[in-house]
Tab-separated table of C-alpha atoms and ligand atoms in Angstrom:
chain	number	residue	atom	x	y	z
A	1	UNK	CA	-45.342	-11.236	-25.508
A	2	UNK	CA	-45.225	-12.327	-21.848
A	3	UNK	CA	-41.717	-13.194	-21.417
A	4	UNK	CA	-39.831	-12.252	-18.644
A	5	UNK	CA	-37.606	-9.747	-19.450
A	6	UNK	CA	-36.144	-9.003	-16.102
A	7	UNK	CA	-36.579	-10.621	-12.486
A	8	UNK	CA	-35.351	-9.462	-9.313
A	9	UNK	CA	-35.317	-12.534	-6.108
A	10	UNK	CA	-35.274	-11.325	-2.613
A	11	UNK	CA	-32.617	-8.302	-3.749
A	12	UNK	CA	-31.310	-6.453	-0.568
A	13	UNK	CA	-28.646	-3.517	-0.582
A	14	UNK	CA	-27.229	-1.953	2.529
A	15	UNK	CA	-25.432	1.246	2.419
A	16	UNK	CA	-23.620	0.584	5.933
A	17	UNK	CA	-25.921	0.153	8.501
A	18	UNK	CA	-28.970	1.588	6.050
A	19	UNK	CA	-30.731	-0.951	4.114
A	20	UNK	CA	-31.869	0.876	1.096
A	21	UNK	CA	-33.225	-2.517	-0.477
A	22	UNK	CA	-34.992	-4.622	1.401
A	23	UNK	CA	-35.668	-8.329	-0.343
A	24	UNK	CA	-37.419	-6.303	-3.017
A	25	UNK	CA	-38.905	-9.327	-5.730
A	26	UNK	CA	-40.412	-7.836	-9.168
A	27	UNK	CA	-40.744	-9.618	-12.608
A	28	UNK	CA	-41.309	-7.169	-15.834
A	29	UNK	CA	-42.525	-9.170	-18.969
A	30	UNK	CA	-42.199	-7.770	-22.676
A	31	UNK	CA	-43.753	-4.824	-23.527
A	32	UNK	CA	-44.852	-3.742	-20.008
A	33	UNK	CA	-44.796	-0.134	-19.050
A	34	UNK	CA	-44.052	-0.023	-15.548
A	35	UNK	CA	-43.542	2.923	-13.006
A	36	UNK	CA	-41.342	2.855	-9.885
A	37	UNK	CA	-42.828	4.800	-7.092
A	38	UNK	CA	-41.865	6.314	-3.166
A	39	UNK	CA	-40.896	9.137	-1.733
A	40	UNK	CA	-37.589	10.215	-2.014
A	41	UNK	CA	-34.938	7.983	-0.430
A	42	UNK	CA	-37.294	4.912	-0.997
A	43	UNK	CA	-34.588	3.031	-2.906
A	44	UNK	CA	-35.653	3.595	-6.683
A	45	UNK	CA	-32.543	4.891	-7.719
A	46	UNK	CA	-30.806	1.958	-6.007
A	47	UNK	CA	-32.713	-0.328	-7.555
A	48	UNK	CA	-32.476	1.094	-10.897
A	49	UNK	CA	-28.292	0.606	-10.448
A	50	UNK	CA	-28.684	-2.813	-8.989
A	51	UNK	CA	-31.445	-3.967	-12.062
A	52	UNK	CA	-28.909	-2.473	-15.024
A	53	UNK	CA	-25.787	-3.897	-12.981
A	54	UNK	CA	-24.544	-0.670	-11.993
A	55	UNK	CA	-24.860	-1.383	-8.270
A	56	UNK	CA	-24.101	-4.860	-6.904
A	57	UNK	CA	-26.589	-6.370	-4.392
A	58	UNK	CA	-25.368	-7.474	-0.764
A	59	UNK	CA	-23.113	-10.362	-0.941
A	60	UNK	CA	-26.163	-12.297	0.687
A	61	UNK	CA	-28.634	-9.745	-1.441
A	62	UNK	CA	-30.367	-12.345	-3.894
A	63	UNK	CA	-30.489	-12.590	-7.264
A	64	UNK	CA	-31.342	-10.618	-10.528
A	65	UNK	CA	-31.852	-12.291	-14.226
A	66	UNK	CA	-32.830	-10.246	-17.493
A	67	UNK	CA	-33.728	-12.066	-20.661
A	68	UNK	CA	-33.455	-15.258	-18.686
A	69	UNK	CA	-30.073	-15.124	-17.759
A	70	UNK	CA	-28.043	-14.508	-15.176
A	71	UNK	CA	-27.020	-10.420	-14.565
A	72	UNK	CA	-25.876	-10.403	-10.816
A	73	UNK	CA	-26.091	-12.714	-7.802
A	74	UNK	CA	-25.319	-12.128	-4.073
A	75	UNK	CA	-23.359	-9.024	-5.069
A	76	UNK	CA	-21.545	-10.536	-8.019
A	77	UNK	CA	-21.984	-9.679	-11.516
A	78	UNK	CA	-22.280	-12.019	-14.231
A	79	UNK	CA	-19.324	-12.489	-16.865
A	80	UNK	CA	-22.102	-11.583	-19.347
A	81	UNK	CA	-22.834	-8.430	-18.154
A	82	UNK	CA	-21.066	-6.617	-21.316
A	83	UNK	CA	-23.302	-8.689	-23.124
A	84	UNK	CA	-26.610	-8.125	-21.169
A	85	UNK	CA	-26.047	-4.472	-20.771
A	86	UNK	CA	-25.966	-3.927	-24.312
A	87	UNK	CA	-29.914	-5.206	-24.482
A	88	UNK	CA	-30.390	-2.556	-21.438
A	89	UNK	CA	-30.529	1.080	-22.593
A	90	UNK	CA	-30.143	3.805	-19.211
A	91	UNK	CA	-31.695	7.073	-19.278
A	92	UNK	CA	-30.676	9.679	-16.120
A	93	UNK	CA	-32.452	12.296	-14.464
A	94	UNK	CA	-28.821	14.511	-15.217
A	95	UNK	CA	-28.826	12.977	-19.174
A	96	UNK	CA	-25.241	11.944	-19.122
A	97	UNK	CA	-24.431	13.503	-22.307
A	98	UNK	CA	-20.635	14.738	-22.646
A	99	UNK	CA	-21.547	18.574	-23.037
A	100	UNK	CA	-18.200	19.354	-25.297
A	101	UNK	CA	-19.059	16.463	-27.869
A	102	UNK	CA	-22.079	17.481	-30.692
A	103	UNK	CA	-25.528	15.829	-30.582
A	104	UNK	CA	-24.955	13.246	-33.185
A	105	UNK	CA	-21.544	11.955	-31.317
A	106	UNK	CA	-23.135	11.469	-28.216
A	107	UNK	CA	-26.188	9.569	-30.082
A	108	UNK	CA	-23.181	7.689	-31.701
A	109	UNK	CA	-21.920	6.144	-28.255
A	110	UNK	CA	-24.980	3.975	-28.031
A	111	UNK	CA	-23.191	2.078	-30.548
A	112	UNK	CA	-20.459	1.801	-28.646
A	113	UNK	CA	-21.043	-1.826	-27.006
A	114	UNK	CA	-20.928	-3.605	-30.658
A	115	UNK	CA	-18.329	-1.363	-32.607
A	116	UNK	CA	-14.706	-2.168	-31.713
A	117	UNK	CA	-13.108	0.108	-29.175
A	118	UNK	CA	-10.939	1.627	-30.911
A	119	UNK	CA	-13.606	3.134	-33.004
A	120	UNK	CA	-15.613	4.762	-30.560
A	121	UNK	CA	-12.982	5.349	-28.639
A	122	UNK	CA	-12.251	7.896	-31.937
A	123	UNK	CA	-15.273	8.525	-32.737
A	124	UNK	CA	-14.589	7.133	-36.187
A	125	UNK	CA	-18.290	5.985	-36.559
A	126	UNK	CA	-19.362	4.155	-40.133
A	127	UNK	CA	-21.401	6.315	-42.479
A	128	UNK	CA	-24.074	4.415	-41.550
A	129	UNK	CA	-23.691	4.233	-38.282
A	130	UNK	CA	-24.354	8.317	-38.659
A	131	UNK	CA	-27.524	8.019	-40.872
A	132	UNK	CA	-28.811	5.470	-37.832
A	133	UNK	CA	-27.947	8.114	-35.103
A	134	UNK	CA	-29.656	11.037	-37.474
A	135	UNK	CA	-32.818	9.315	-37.991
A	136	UNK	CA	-32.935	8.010	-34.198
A	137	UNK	CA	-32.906	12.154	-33.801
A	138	UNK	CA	-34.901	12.990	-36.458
A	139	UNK	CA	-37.743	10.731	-34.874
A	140	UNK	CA	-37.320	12.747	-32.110
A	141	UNK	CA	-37.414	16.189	-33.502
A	142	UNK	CA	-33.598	17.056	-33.187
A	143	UNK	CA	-32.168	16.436	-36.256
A	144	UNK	CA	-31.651	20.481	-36.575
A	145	UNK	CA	-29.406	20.290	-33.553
A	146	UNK	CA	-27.423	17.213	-34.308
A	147	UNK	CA	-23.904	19.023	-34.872
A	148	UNK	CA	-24.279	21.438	-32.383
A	149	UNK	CA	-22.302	20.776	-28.708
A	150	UNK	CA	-24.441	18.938	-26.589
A	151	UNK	CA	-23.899	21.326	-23.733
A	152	UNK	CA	-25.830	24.334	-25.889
A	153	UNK	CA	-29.007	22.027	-25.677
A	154	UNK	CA	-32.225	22.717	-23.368
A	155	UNK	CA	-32.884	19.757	-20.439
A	156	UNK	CA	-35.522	18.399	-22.358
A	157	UNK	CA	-33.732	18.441	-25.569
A	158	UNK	CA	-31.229	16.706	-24.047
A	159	UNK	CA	-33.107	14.238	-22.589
A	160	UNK	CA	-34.979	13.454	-25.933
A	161	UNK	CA	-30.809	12.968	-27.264
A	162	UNK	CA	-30.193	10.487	-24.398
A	163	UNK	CA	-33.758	8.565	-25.747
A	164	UNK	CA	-32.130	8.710	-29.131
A	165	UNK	CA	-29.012	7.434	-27.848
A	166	UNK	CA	-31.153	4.252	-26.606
A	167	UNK	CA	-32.758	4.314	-29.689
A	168	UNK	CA	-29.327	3.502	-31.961
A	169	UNK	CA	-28.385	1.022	-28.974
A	170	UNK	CA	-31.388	-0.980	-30.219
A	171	UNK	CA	-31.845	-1.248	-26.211
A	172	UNK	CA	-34.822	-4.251	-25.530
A	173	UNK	CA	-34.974	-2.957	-21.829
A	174	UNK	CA	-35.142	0.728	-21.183
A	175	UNK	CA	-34.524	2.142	-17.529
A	176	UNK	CA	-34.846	5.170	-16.600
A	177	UNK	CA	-34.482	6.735	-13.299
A	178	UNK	CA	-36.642	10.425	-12.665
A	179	UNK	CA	-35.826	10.596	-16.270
A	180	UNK	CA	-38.289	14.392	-16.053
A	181	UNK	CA	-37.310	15.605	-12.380
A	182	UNK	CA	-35.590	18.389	-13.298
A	183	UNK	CA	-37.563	19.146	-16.730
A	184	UNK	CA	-40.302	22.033	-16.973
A	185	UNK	CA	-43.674	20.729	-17.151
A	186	UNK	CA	-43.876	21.298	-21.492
A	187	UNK	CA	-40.265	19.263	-21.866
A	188	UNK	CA	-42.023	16.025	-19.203
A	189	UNK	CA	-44.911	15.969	-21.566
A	190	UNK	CA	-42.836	15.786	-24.350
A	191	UNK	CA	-39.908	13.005	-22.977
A	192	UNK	CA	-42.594	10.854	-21.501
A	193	UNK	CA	-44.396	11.175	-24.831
A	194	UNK	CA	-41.310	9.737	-26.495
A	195	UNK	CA	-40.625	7.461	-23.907
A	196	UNK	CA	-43.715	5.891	-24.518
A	197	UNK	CA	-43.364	5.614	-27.759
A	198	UNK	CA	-39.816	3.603	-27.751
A	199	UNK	CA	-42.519	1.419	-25.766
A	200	UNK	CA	-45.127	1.295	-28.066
A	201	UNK	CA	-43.387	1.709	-31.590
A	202	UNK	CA	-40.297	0.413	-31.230
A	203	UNK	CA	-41.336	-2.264	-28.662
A	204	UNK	CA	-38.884	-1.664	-25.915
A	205	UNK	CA	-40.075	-2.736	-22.236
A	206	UNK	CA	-39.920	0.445	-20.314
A	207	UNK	CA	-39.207	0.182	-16.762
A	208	UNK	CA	-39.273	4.572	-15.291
A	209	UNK	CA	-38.973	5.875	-11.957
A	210	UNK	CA	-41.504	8.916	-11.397
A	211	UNK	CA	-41.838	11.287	-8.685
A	212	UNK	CA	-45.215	12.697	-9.798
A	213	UNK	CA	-47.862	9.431	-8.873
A	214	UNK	CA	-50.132	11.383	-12.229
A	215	UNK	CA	-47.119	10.832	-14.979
A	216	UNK	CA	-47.360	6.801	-13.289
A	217	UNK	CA	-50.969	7.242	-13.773
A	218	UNK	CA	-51.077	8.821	-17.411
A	219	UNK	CA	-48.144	7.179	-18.923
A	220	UNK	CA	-47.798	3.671	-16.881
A	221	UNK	CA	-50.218	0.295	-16.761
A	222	UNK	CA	-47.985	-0.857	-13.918
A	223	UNK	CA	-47.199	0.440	-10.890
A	224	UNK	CA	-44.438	-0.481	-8.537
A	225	UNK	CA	-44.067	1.512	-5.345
A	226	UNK	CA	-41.309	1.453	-2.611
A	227	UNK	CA	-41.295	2.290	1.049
A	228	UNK	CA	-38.213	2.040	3.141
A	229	UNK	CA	-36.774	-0.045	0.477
A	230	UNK	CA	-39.054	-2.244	0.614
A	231	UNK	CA	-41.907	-3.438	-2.265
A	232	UNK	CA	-44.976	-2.372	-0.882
A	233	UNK	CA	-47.346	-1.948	-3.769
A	234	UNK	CA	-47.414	-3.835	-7.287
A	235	UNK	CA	-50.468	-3.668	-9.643
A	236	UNK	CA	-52.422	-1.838	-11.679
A	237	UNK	CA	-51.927	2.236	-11.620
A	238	UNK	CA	-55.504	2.285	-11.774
A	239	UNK	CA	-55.733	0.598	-8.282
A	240	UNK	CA	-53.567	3.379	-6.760
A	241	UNK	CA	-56.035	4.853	-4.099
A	242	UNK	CA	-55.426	8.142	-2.263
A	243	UNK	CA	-55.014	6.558	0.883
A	244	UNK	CA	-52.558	4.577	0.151
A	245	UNK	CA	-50.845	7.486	-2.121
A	246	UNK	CA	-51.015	9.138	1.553
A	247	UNK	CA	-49.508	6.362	3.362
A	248	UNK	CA	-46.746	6.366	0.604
A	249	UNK	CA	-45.385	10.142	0.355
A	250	UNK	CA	-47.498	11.420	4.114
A	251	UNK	CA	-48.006	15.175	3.201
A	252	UNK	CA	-46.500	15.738	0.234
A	253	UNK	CA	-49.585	13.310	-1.409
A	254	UNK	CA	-51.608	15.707	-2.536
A	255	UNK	CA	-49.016	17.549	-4.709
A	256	UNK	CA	-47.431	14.767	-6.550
A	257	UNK	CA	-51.209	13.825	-7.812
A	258	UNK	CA	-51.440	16.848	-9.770
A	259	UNK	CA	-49.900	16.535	-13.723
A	260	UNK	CA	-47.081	18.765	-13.622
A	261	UNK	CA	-48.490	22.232	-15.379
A	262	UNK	CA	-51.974	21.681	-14.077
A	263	UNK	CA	-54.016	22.196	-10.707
A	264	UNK	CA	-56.020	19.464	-11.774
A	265	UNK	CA	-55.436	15.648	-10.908
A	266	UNK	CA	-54.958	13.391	-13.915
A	267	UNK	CA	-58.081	11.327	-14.189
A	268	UNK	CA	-58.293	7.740	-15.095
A	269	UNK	CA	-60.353	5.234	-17.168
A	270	UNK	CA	-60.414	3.249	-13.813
A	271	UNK	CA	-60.979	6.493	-10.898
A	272	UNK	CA	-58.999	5.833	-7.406
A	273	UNK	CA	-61.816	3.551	-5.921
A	274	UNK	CA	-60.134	0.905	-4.722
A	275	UNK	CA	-59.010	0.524	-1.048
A	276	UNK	CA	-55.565	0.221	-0.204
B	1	ATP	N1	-23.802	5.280	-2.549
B	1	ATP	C1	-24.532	5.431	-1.436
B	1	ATP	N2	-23.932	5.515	-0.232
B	1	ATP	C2	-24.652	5.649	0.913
B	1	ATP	N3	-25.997	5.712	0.939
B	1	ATP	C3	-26.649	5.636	-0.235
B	1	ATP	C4	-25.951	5.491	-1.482
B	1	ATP	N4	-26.872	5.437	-2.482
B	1	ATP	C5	-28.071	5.536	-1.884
B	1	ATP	N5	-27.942	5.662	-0.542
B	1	ATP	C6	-29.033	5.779	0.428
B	1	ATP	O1	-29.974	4.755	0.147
B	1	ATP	C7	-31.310	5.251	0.290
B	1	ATP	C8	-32.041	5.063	-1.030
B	1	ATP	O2	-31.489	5.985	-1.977
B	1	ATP	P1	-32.036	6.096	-3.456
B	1	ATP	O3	-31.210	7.128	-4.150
B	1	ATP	O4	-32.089	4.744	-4.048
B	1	ATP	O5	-33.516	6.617	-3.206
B	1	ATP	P2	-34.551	7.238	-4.252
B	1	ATP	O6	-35.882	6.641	-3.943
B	1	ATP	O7	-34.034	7.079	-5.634
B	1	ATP	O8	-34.532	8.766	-3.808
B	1	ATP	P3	-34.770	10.103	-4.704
B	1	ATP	O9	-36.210	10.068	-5.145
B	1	ATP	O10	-34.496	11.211	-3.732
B	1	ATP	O11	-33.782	10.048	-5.838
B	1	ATP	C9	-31.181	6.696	0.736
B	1	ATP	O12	-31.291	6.746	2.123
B	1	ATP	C10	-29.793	7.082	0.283
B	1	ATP	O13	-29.249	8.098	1.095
């Protein structure tokens, strides 16, 4: 249960003369829940690309492992990253479904790192490999809207297809970056709902980037926060205090503690004591 699943060492990314990662260390074991927080620029997304392989570090920009091996070093990916990636289901704030292809297809291509190519590449998927995709999207209350284009689907519906999609992938590591930003306050309930039960049902190790600190707060144990691109926070959510919520987002503080849909602040088990 306390496995490492992923570690980052010292990982640093400039974007020409920017440095949007700045020797940023973190180590995730099984089954956490852990939020990535900052205001907007901070480096999550960066991050996010650079921890899935996506994004390569600086060529002097350390070093990042998941499952105990080897995913990228000093801005060189691993031969194994096919392999690796597979274990590592991505969720995007923009979904990444291909509109003109139904539901059930798109739910399909999570299968696509251990069928041969030339099968998804047709979408000639196995009859079973359908029944896995329709009860992935059953489990998340779609399985009415399976065969329609994903394109005619609300954001949050087709969100809750790109969780399914990780879902058939039989991803161990799920990353997701703003995965609600652009969802109505209903549809953010309901993804983060589901995203926390891939965590808690099916086991997955969920690593999400949040912009509202009270999602962190409701749905996270963990908290990591950015500033600058650098790590400047990495504990409990609980221990999150105002003042250093302040410190973190300057004005716009106040807002992001408030659950989306609400005027009210989410409350805690453990209330915002602590001093930063
Ligand atoms: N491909 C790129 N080329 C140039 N600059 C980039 C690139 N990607 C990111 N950046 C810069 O790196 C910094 C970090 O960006 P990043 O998207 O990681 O931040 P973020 O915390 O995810 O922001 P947001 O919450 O707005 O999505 C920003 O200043 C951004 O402009």
């Amino acid at each position: 249960m306390n496995s490492i699943v992923l570690s980052a060492q010292s990982v640093s990314r400039r974007f020409g003369s920017h440095r949007a990662l700045r020797d940023v260390s973190l180590q995730v074991r099984r089954g956490e829940r852990v939020a990535l927080l900052g205001a907007s620029g901070s480096g999550k997304s960066t991050l996010i690309r650079c921890l899935c392989g996506l994004e390569t570090t600086d060529a002097d920009g350390g070093r990042i492992e998941a499952f105990g091996q080897l995913l990228q070093t000093n801005g060189r990916v691993s031969p194994e990253i096919r392999a690796l990636r597979r274990r590592i289901g991505v969720i995007f704030q923009q979904f990444n479904l291909v509109g003109r292809l139904s539901v059930m297809h798109n739910v399909m291509t999570g299968l696509a790192g251990e069928a041969p190519l030339w099968r998804a590449l047709a979408g000639a998927y196995r009859l079973e490999d359908r029944a896995r995709a329709l009860d992935a999207l059953s489990g998340i209350g779609l399985a009415q809207q399976a065969f329609q284009r994903a394109s005619t689907l609300s954001g949050g519906q087709q969100q809750r297809a790109a969780i399914a999609r990780v879902l058939v992938q039989g991803a161990e590591l799920v990353l997701a970056d703003e995965p609600v930003a652009s969802l109505d306050p209903q549809s953010t309930h309901r993804v983060m709902e589901h995203l926390a039960a891939l965590n808690r049902d099916a086991g997955m190790t969920l690593v999400v980037s949040l912009h509202h600190v009270a999602l962190a707060q409701r749905y996270c144990d963990r908290v990591v926060a950015l500033r600058d691109g650098a790590l400047v926070f990495d504990g409990a959510s609980s221990a999150l205090t105002p003042a250093f919520l302040q410190q973190l987002y300057g004005t716009a503080a106040a807002d992001l503690l408030h659950e989306p849909g609400t005027d009210l602040p989410h409350t805690t088990a453990h209330p915002m004591a602590l001093a930063a």
